[in-house]
Amino acid sequence: MAVGGYFLAMLHRNGLGVAALEAQSRFDVGPALLSMLPMLQLLVYVILQVPAGLLADRLGPRYTLVMGMIAMAAGSCMFALAPGIEMAVVGRFLIGLGDALVFLNVIRLAALWFPRARYALVSGLTGVVGGTGQVASAAPLAWALDGIGWVAAFLTTGVLTVLMALLMLLVVRDRPAGAAGRSTVADPISAWAALKEALRADGPRIGMAHHAAVMAPFTMMMVLWGYPFLVNGLGLSESAAALSLTGLAAGALWLAPVAGLLVGRWPGVRVYMALVLGGLLSLGWILLVTWPGGVPVPLGVAVMAVSGIGQTLAPTVSFDFARDGIPASRTGVASGLVNMSGFTTAVVCTVAAGVILQALPGAYQAAFAPLAACTAAATLVLTLFILRAHRRRV
């Protein structure tokens, strides 16, 4: 049931992607101001990651998840009915607020319900369901917007989210019945002490660098700039662009549970997954922004496909790293830091792209240069952290 809530959270988070061009016309705004909508949503999400982790550790997953679903439902309804950009901003703010409380509590439940060796698999399966929500935010949402209209499409997602909140309240429990040995809430520890504990451990630091390197690129594309890039940058039709985003988001989902099984059995394989994927993404985005004469369609689609794989594997690998050296009852803060790193990168690159496109309309290669630089820098930091952790073990 909690993972079903994560499906809806991903639908809300990425719902502006295929609606970007219609939103620009509906609210009469340019690319820079339009980028403020997902930026604010993701910024709220980022800022609340550590507080959400503390809340998950103190209050428990069940009630925190219900709070998140109610906030997202209210935000979606406001966004549906917004007469102008001001109310739309408030709606996306509430969506970001609710979204911030969902994923951390889903994997918090995984830590409380499953043994350590199963955590990567459960995280991978969670990523599959979340990726399905991302798929639903592409072509299906585009069809809904075209078929029933803006107001009805976003109101429907709000109503579904209210129903999910009620089901969570009735069904979700923080831990298995009779699991007296597993503490639902954390031992008493200050917020500052929890932060220091997480930042001192190698696992959360590696997870933070990995999340920034592999999760941010496709998140930025799905949240806002993927659809305009495919239509205006690569010249695809609107229907082909929506179907391409759907295929890219769905195509790699099967990799997450496979990676989870491998990581659960051989934890050392995480290092190879992290370094290979980070290297491929860095190379791909550098090629995309430096290719002379414009981006060829095969290159653009290939880079987005590898980025989709990166986002799919991020929950499996990044959050499994975050568990290293942290008690199960205090995973919320470490997971919050990991999530914050990836989404901070996505926020910065999304806004930077909007500013560049405002100044240079249609210059997607220049607009994506900050993303290429951040991906390469995060991969370098990831490599250094992995080498440092290896030297310590030796």
Short mmCIF file of C-alpha atoms in Angstrom, two decimals:
data_model
loop_
_atom_site.label_atom_id
_atom_site.label_comp_id
_atom_site.label_asym_id
_atom_site.label_seq_id
_atom_site.Cartn_x
_atom_site.Cartn_y
_atom_site.Cartn_z
CA MET A 1 0.00 0.00 0.00
CA ALA A 2 2.84 2.38 0.80
CA VAL A 3 4.48 1.66 -2.54
CA GLY A 4 1.15 2.45 -4.20
CA GLY A 5 1.41 5.87 -2.58
CA TYR A 6 4.88 6.23 -4.08
CA PHE A 7 3.37 5.50 -7.51
CA LEU A 8 1.06 8.49 -7.07
CA ALA A 9 3.89 10.64 -5.71
CA MET A 10 5.91 10.03 -8.88
CA LEU A 11 2.85 10.81 -10.99
CA HIS A 12 2.43 14.14 -9.16
CA ARG A 13 6.16 14.94 -9.25
CA ASN A 14 6.54 14.49 -12.99
CA GLY A 15 3.04 15.56 -14.03
CA LEU A 16 4.24 18.93 -15.30
CA GLY A 17 6.56 17.32 -17.85
CA VAL A 18 4.09 16.62 -20.67
CA ALA A 19 1.98 19.60 -19.54
CA ALA A 20 4.89 22.05 -19.84
CA LEU A 21 3.95 23.49 -23.23
CA GLU A 22 0.25 23.78 -22.29
CA ALA A 23 1.17 25.32 -18.92
CA GLN A 24 3.34 27.91 -20.66
CA SER A 25 0.33 28.94 -22.76
CA ARG A 26 -2.26 28.58 -19.96
CA PHE A 27 -0.37 30.77 -17.49
CA ASP A 28 1.21 33.03 -20.16
CA VAL A 29 4.80 32.61 -18.90
CA GLY A 30 8.22 32.17 -20.52
CA PRO A 31 10.65 29.25 -20.06
CA ALA A 32 12.47 30.85 -17.11
CA LEU A 33 9.29 31.49 -15.12
CA LEU A 34 7.84 28.12 -16.13
CA SER A 35 10.92 26.41 -14.71
CA MET A 36 10.06 27.99 -11.35
CA LEU A 37 7.10 25.63 -10.96
CA PRO A 38 9.08 22.35 -10.85
CA MET A 39 12.00 24.21 -9.24
CA LEU A 40 9.86 25.29 -6.29
CA GLN A 41 8.35 21.82 -6.03
CA LEU A 42 11.77 20.14 -6.03
CA LEU A 43 13.30 22.83 -3.81
CA VAL A 44 10.67 22.19 -1.13
CA TYR A 45 11.31 18.48 -1.58
CA VAL A 46 15.06 18.98 -1.12
CA ILE A 47 14.83 21.31 1.88
CA LEU A 48 12.49 18.92 3.70
CA GLN A 49 14.54 15.75 3.16
CA VAL A 50 16.41 15.86 6.47
CA PRO A 51 13.35 17.06 8.47
CA ALA A 52 11.31 14.35 6.74
CA GLY A 53 13.95 11.80 7.69
CA LEU A 54 13.82 12.92 11.31
CA LEU A 55 10.02 12.79 11.23
CA ALA A 56 10.16 9.28 9.76
CA ASP A 57 12.50 8.20 12.55
CA ARG A 58 10.42 9.84 15.31
CA LEU A 59 6.77 9.60 14.24
CA GLY A 60 6.90 6.41 12.20
CA PRO A 61 6.01 5.77 8.54
CA ARG A 62 2.22 5.29 8.72
CA TYR A 63 1.09 8.73 9.86
CA THR A 64 3.85 10.53 7.99
CA LEU A 65 2.75 8.87 4.73
CA VAL A 66 -0.87 9.91 5.30
CA MET A 67 0.24 13.51 5.89
CA GLY A 68 2.20 13.46 2.64
CA MET A 69 -0.71 12.10 0.59
CA ILE A 70 -3.12 14.75 1.89
CA ALA A 71 -0.68 17.55 1.06
CA MET A 72 -0.20 16.23 -2.51
CA ALA A 73 -3.94 15.88 -3.04
CA ALA A 74 -4.54 19.47 -1.97
CA GLY A 75 -1.72 20.70 -4.20
CA SER A 76 -3.01 18.82 -7.23
CA CYS A 77 -6.51 20.25 -6.82
CA MET A 78 -5.14 23.79 -6.49
CA PHE A 79 -2.98 23.30 -9.58
CA ALA A 80 -5.99 22.01 -11.53
CA LEU A 81 -8.12 25.05 -10.66
CA ALA A 82 -5.37 27.71 -10.72
CA PRO A 83 -6.50 30.80 -12.68
CA GLY A 84 -2.93 32.13 -12.83
CA ILE A 85 0.68 31.38 -12.05
CA GLU A 86 0.40 32.44 -8.38
CA MET A 87 -2.08 29.73 -7.38
CA ALA A 88 -0.22 27.22 -9.55
CA VAL A 89 2.96 27.97 -7.56
CA VAL A 90 1.13 27.29 -4.28
CA GLY A 91 -0.19 24.01 -5.68
CA ARG A 92 3.26 22.81 -6.74
CA PHE A 93 4.58 23.88 -3.32
CA LEU A 94 2.08 21.58 -1.60
CA ILE A 95 2.91 18.75 -4.01
CA GLY A 96 6.60 19.11 -3.15
CA LEU A 97 5.75 19.18 0.57
CA GLY A 98 3.76 15.95 0.35
CA ASP A 99 6.22 14.27 -2.00
CA ALA A 100 9.04 14.89 0.47
CA LEU A 101 7.33 12.69 3.04
CA VAL A 102 6.60 9.67 0.83
CA PHE A 103 9.70 7.90 -0.49
CA LEU A 104 11.72 8.07 2.73
CA ASN A 105 8.88 6.46 4.64
CA VAL A 106 8.39 3.73 2.04
CA ILE A 107 12.02 2.62 2.34
CA ARG A 108 11.74 3.18 6.12
CA LEU A 109 9.04 0.51 6.08
CA ALA A 110 11.38 -1.72 4.07
CA ALA A 111 14.05 -1.34 6.76
CA LEU A 112 11.54 -2.28 9.48
CA TRP A 113 9.77 -5.13 7.67
CA PHE A 114 12.64 -6.90 5.87
CA PRO A 115 16.11 -8.21 6.80
CA ARG A 116 19.20 -6.32 5.63
CA ALA A 117 19.93 -8.76 2.78
CA ARG A 118 16.49 -8.09 1.24
CA TYR A 119 16.70 -4.29 1.47
CA ALA A 120 18.22 -3.74 -1.97
CA LEU A 121 15.62 -5.97 -3.62
CA VAL A 122 12.73 -4.20 -1.87
CA SER A 123 14.23 -0.82 -2.83
CA GLY A 124 14.51 -2.01 -6.42
CA LEU A 125 10.89 -3.17 -6.51
CA THR A 126 9.88 0.16 -4.99
CA GLY A 127 11.74 1.86 -7.83
CA VAL A 128 9.83 -0.25 -10.36
CA VAL A 129 6.47 0.91 -9.00
CA GLY A 130 7.71 4.51 -8.80
CA GLY A 131 8.95 4.24 -12.36
CA THR A 132 5.50 3.04 -13.39
CA GLY A 133 4.13 6.24 -11.87
CA GLN A 134 6.66 8.13 -13.93
CA VAL A 135 5.47 6.25 -17.02
CA ALA A 136 1.89 7.26 -16.18
CA SER A 137 3.02 10.89 -16.06
CA ALA A 138 4.12 10.75 -19.72
CA ALA A 139 1.87 9.42 -22.50
CA PRO A 140 -1.16 8.47 -20.31
CA LEU A 141 -1.26 11.92 -18.70
CA ALA A 142 -0.74 13.57 -22.09
CA TRP A 143 -3.73 11.62 -23.43
CA ALA A 144 -5.81 12.59 -20.38
CA LEU A 145 -4.95 16.25 -20.85
CA ASP A 146 -5.95 16.01 -24.49
CA GLY A 147 -9.09 13.95 -23.82
CA ILE A 148 -10.70 15.30 -20.65
CA GLY A 149 -8.81 18.56 -20.24
CA TRP A 150 -6.47 20.20 -17.76
CA VAL A 151 -8.90 20.62 -14.84
CA ALA A 152 -10.41 17.13 -14.95
CA ALA A 153 -7.03 15.40 -15.38
CA PHE A 154 -5.37 17.03 -12.36
CA LEU A 155 -8.52 16.89 -10.19
CA THR A 156 -8.71 13.15 -10.85
CA THR A 157 -5.17 12.62 -9.58
CA GLY A 158 -6.07 14.63 -6.46
CA VAL A 159 -9.13 12.50 -5.72
CA LEU A 160 -7.14 9.27 -6.22
CA THR A 161 -4.55 10.56 -3.76
CA VAL A 162 -7.21 11.21 -1.09
CA LEU A 163 -8.48 7.64 -1.51
CA MET A 164 -4.92 6.34 -1.17
CA ALA A 165 -4.46 8.31 2.06
CA LEU A 166 -7.55 6.64 3.53
CA LEU A 167 -6.33 3.18 2.48
CA MET A 168 -2.91 3.86 4.04
CA LEU A 169 -4.53 4.84 7.31
CA LEU A 170 -6.51 1.61 7.34
CA VAL A 171 -3.89 -0.83 6.06
CA VAL A 172 -0.32 0.34 6.69
CA ARG A 173 1.40 -0.66 9.92
CA ASP A 174 4.87 0.51 10.94
CA ARG A 175 6.20 -2.99 11.59
CA PRO A 176 5.08 -6.65 11.41
CA ALA A 177 2.86 -7.86 14.22
CA GLY A 178 4.95 -9.38 17.00
CA ALA A 179 8.25 -7.95 15.75
CA ALA A 180 9.24 -6.80 19.21
CA GLY A 181 12.92 -6.91 18.34
CA ARG A 182 12.61 -4.23 15.70
CA SER A 183 12.22 -0.71 16.99
CA THR A 184 9.77 1.39 15.00
CA VAL A 185 11.13 4.72 16.16
CA ALA A 186 14.70 5.81 16.66
CA ASP A 187 16.60 5.86 19.90
CA PRO A 188 16.65 9.36 21.43
CA ILE A 189 19.28 11.34 19.54
CA SER A 190 19.43 15.01 18.57
CA ALA A 191 19.03 16.14 14.97
CA TRP A 192 22.63 17.39 14.93
CA ALA A 193 23.93 14.08 16.29
CA ALA A 194 21.91 12.17 13.67
CA LEU A 195 23.37 14.33 10.90
CA LYS A 196 26.92 13.86 12.15
CA GLU A 197 26.40 10.11 12.46
CA ALA A 198 25.22 9.89 8.85
CA LEU A 199 27.91 12.16 7.41
CA ARG A 200 30.73 10.37 9.23
CA ALA A 201 29.86 7.02 7.67
CA ASP A 202 31.27 6.11 4.25
CA GLY A 203 28.02 4.56 3.02
CA PRO A 204 25.81 7.68 3.12
CA ARG A 205 28.56 9.80 1.54
CA ILE A 206 28.95 7.35 -1.35
CA GLY A 207 25.15 7.18 -1.69
CA MET A 208 24.93 10.99 -1.88
CA ALA A 209 27.52 11.22 -4.66
CA HIS A 210 25.96 8.33 -6.56
CA HIS A 211 22.45 9.79 -6.36
CA ALA A 212 23.64 13.16 -7.65
CA ALA A 213 25.44 11.51 -10.56
CA VAL A 214 22.86 8.99 -11.78
CA MET A 215 19.43 10.17 -10.61
CA ALA A 216 19.46 13.88 -11.47
CA PRO A 217 19.70 13.78 -15.31
CA PHE A 218 16.52 11.85 -16.06
CA THR A 219 14.67 13.51 -13.20
CA MET A 220 15.29 16.91 -14.77
CA MET A 221 14.12 15.63 -18.14
CA MET A 222 10.96 14.01 -16.80
CA VAL A 223 10.07 16.89 -14.50
CA LEU A 224 10.19 19.56 -17.22
CA TRP A 225 12.69 19.64 -20.08
CA GLY A 226 12.54 16.17 -21.66
CA TYR A 227 9.32 16.71 -23.58
CA PRO A 228 10.24 20.19 -24.92
CA PHE A 229 13.71 18.87 -25.83
CA LEU A 230 12.29 15.98 -27.82
CA VAL A 231 9.76 18.23 -29.59
CA ASN A 232 11.69 21.47 -30.11
CA GLY A 233 15.25 20.19 -29.83
CA LEU A 234 15.14 16.92 -31.75
CA GLY A 235 12.13 17.66 -33.94
CA LEU A 236 9.86 14.79 -32.86
CA SER A 237 6.10 15.16 -33.04
CA GLU A 238 4.24 15.70 -29.77
CA SER A 239 2.76 12.18 -29.82
CA ALA A 240 6.14 10.63 -30.65
CA ALA A 241 7.77 12.63 -27.84
CA ALA A 242 5.18 11.50 -25.29
CA LEU A 243 5.54 7.86 -26.39
CA SER A 244 9.35 8.16 -26.32
CA LEU A 245 9.30 9.46 -22.75
CA THR A 246 6.96 6.62 -21.78
CA GLY A 247 9.23 4.02 -23.38
CA LEU A 248 12.39 5.49 -21.87
CA ALA A 249 10.84 5.57 -18.40
CA ALA A 250 9.40 2.06 -18.68
CA GLY A 251 12.14 0.28 -20.61
CA ALA A 252 14.66 0.00 -17.79
CA LEU A 253 12.27 -0.84 -14.94
CA TRP A 254 13.03 -4.57 -15.05
CA LEU A 255 16.68 -3.83 -14.18
CA ALA A 256 15.85 -2.63 -10.66
CA PRO A 257 14.79 -5.97 -9.10
CA VAL A 258 17.61 -7.78 -10.91
CA ALA A 259 20.11 -5.30 -9.48
CA GLY A 260 18.48 -5.67 -6.07
CA LEU A 261 18.95 -9.43 -6.13
CA LEU A 262 22.59 -9.07 -7.15
CA VAL A 263 23.34 -6.42 -4.51
CA GLY A 264 21.61 -8.45 -1.80
CA ARG A 265 23.74 -11.50 -2.58
CA TRP A 266 27.02 -9.77 -3.52
CA PRO A 267 27.14 -6.26 -1.97
CA GLY A 268 30.48 -5.53 -3.65
CA VAL A 269 28.81 -5.38 -7.08
CA ARG A 270 27.35 -2.00 -6.10
CA VAL A 271 30.73 -0.35 -6.66
CA TYR A 272 31.00 -1.57 -10.25
CA MET A 273 27.39 -0.58 -11.02
CA ALA A 274 27.98 2.88 -9.59
CA LEU A 275 31.23 3.62 -11.37
CA VAL A 276 30.23 2.22 -14.78
CA LEU A 277 26.89 4.01 -14.86
CA GLY A 278 28.34 7.29 -13.60
CA GLY A 279 31.07 7.14 -16.24
CA LEU A 280 28.62 6.39 -19.06
CA LEU A 281 26.31 9.23 -18.04
CA SER A 282 29.17 11.70 -17.77
CA LEU A 283 30.47 10.76 -21.23
CA GLY A 284 27.00 10.79 -22.77
CA TRP A 285 25.98 14.23 -21.52
CA ILE A 286 29.34 15.76 -22.43
CA LEU A 287 28.93 14.40 -25.97
CA LEU A 288 25.38 15.71 -26.16
CA VAL A 289 26.29 19.29 -25.23
CA THR A 290 29.47 19.44 -27.34
CA TRP A 291 28.31 17.65 -30.52
CA PRO A 292 28.94 19.99 -33.46
CA GLY A 293 26.01 21.06 -35.61
CA GLY A 294 23.24 20.13 -33.20
CA VAL A 295 22.23 16.94 -31.40
CA PRO A 296 21.52 13.93 -33.67
CA VAL A 297 18.29 12.19 -32.77
CA PRO A 298 19.98 8.80 -32.04
CA LEU A 299 22.47 10.45 -29.67
CA GLY A 300 19.79 12.42 -27.83
CA VAL A 301 17.57 9.38 -27.38
CA ALA A 302 20.52 7.17 -26.35
CA VAL A 303 21.69 9.60 -23.68
CA MET A 304 18.16 9.87 -22.31
CA ALA A 305 17.88 6.06 -22.32
CA VAL A 306 21.05 5.65 -20.25
CA SER A 307 19.79 8.42 -17.96
CA GLY A 308 16.56 6.46 -17.53
CA ILE A 309 18.59 3.41 -16.48
CA GLY A 310 20.46 5.58 -13.99
CA GLN A 311 17.29 6.86 -12.38
CA THR A 312 15.85 3.33 -12.26
CA LEU A 313 18.90 1.92 -10.44
CA ALA A 314 19.33 4.91 -8.10
CA PRO A 315 16.92 3.68 -5.38
CA THR A 316 18.51 0.21 -5.44
CA VAL A 317 22.15 1.30 -5.21
CA SER A 318 22.19 4.74 -3.60
CA PHE A 319 19.96 3.87 -0.65
CA ASP A 320 21.64 0.53 -0.11
CA PHE A 321 24.94 2.41 0.27
CA ALA A 322 23.15 4.72 2.74
CA ARG A 323 22.38 1.78 5.05
CA ASP A 324 26.08 1.00 5.59
CA GLY A 325 27.15 1.91 9.12
CA ILE A 326 23.73 3.24 10.20
CA PRO A 327 21.34 1.48 12.65
CA ALA A 328 18.05 0.39 11.10
CA SER A 329 16.13 2.66 13.47
CA ARG A 330 17.96 5.75 12.15
CA THR A 331 17.92 5.20 8.39
CA GLY A 332 15.63 8.18 7.80
CA VAL A 333 18.28 10.89 8.14
CA ALA A 334 20.88 9.07 6.02
CA SER A 335 18.29 8.37 3.32
CA GLY A 336 17.18 12.00 3.48
CA LEU A 337 20.73 13.21 2.84
CA VAL A 338 21.09 10.86 -0.12
CA ASN A 339 17.78 11.99 -1.60
CA MET A 340 18.68 15.64 -0.99
CA SER A 341 21.91 15.39 -2.95
CA GLY A 342 20.26 14.05 -6.09
CA PHE A 343 17.33 16.43 -6.07
CA THR A 344 19.50 19.45 -5.26
CA THR A 345 21.43 18.69 -8.43
CA ALA A 346 18.18 18.30 -10.37
CA VAL A 347 16.82 21.62 -9.05
CA VAL A 348 19.97 23.58 -9.91
CA CYS A 349 20.20 22.12 -13.41
CA THR A 350 16.47 22.57 -14.13
CA VAL A 351 16.57 26.26 -13.24
CA ALA A 352 19.86 26.82 -15.07
CA ALA A 353 18.39 25.27 -18.21
CA GLY A 354 15.35 27.54 -17.98
CA VAL A 355 17.48 30.66 -17.59
CA ILE A 356 19.66 29.72 -20.58
CA LEU A 357 16.65 28.88 -22.76
CA GLN A 358 15.07 32.20 -21.83
CA ALA A 359 18.18 34.01 -23.08
CA LEU A 360 18.86 31.63 -26.00
CA PRO A 361 15.54 30.11 -27.20
CA GLY A 362 15.98 26.60 -28.53
CA ALA A 363 19.64 26.31 -27.44
CA TYR A 364 19.22 22.99 -25.65
CA GLN A 365 22.89 22.03 -25.91
CA ALA A 366 23.90 25.16 -24.02
CA ALA A 367 20.98 24.71 -21.60
CA PHE A 368 22.10 21.20 -20.68
CA ALA A 369 25.77 22.13 -20.17
CA PRO A 370 25.29 22.67 -16.39
CA LEU A 371 23.78 19.18 -16.12
CA ALA A 372 26.73 17.64 -17.98
CA ALA A 373 29.18 19.44 -15.68
CA CYS A 374 27.32 18.40 -12.50
CA THR A 375 27.10 14.77 -13.62
CA ALA A 376 30.82 14.59 -14.37
CA ALA A 377 31.73 16.33 -11.09
CA ALA A 378 29.47 14.03 -9.03
CA THR A 379 30.99 10.96 -10.72
CA LEU A 380 34.48 12.20 -9.84
CA VAL A 381 33.48 12.72 -6.20
CA LEU A 382 31.84 9.27 -6.18
CA THR A 383 35.09 7.71 -7.39
CA LEU A 384 37.12 9.49 -4.70
CA PHE A 385 34.72 8.42 -1.93
CA ILE A 386 34.79 4.80 -3.09
CA LEU A 387 38.60 4.78 -3.20
CA ARG A 388 38.80 6.35 0.27
CA ALA A 389 36.38 3.78 1.71
CA HIS A 390 38.41 0.98 0.09
CA ARG A 391 41.65 2.29 1.63
CA ARG A 392 40.02 2.41 5.06
CA ARG A 393 38.85 -1.18 4.78
CA VAL A 394 42.31 -2.29 3.66
#
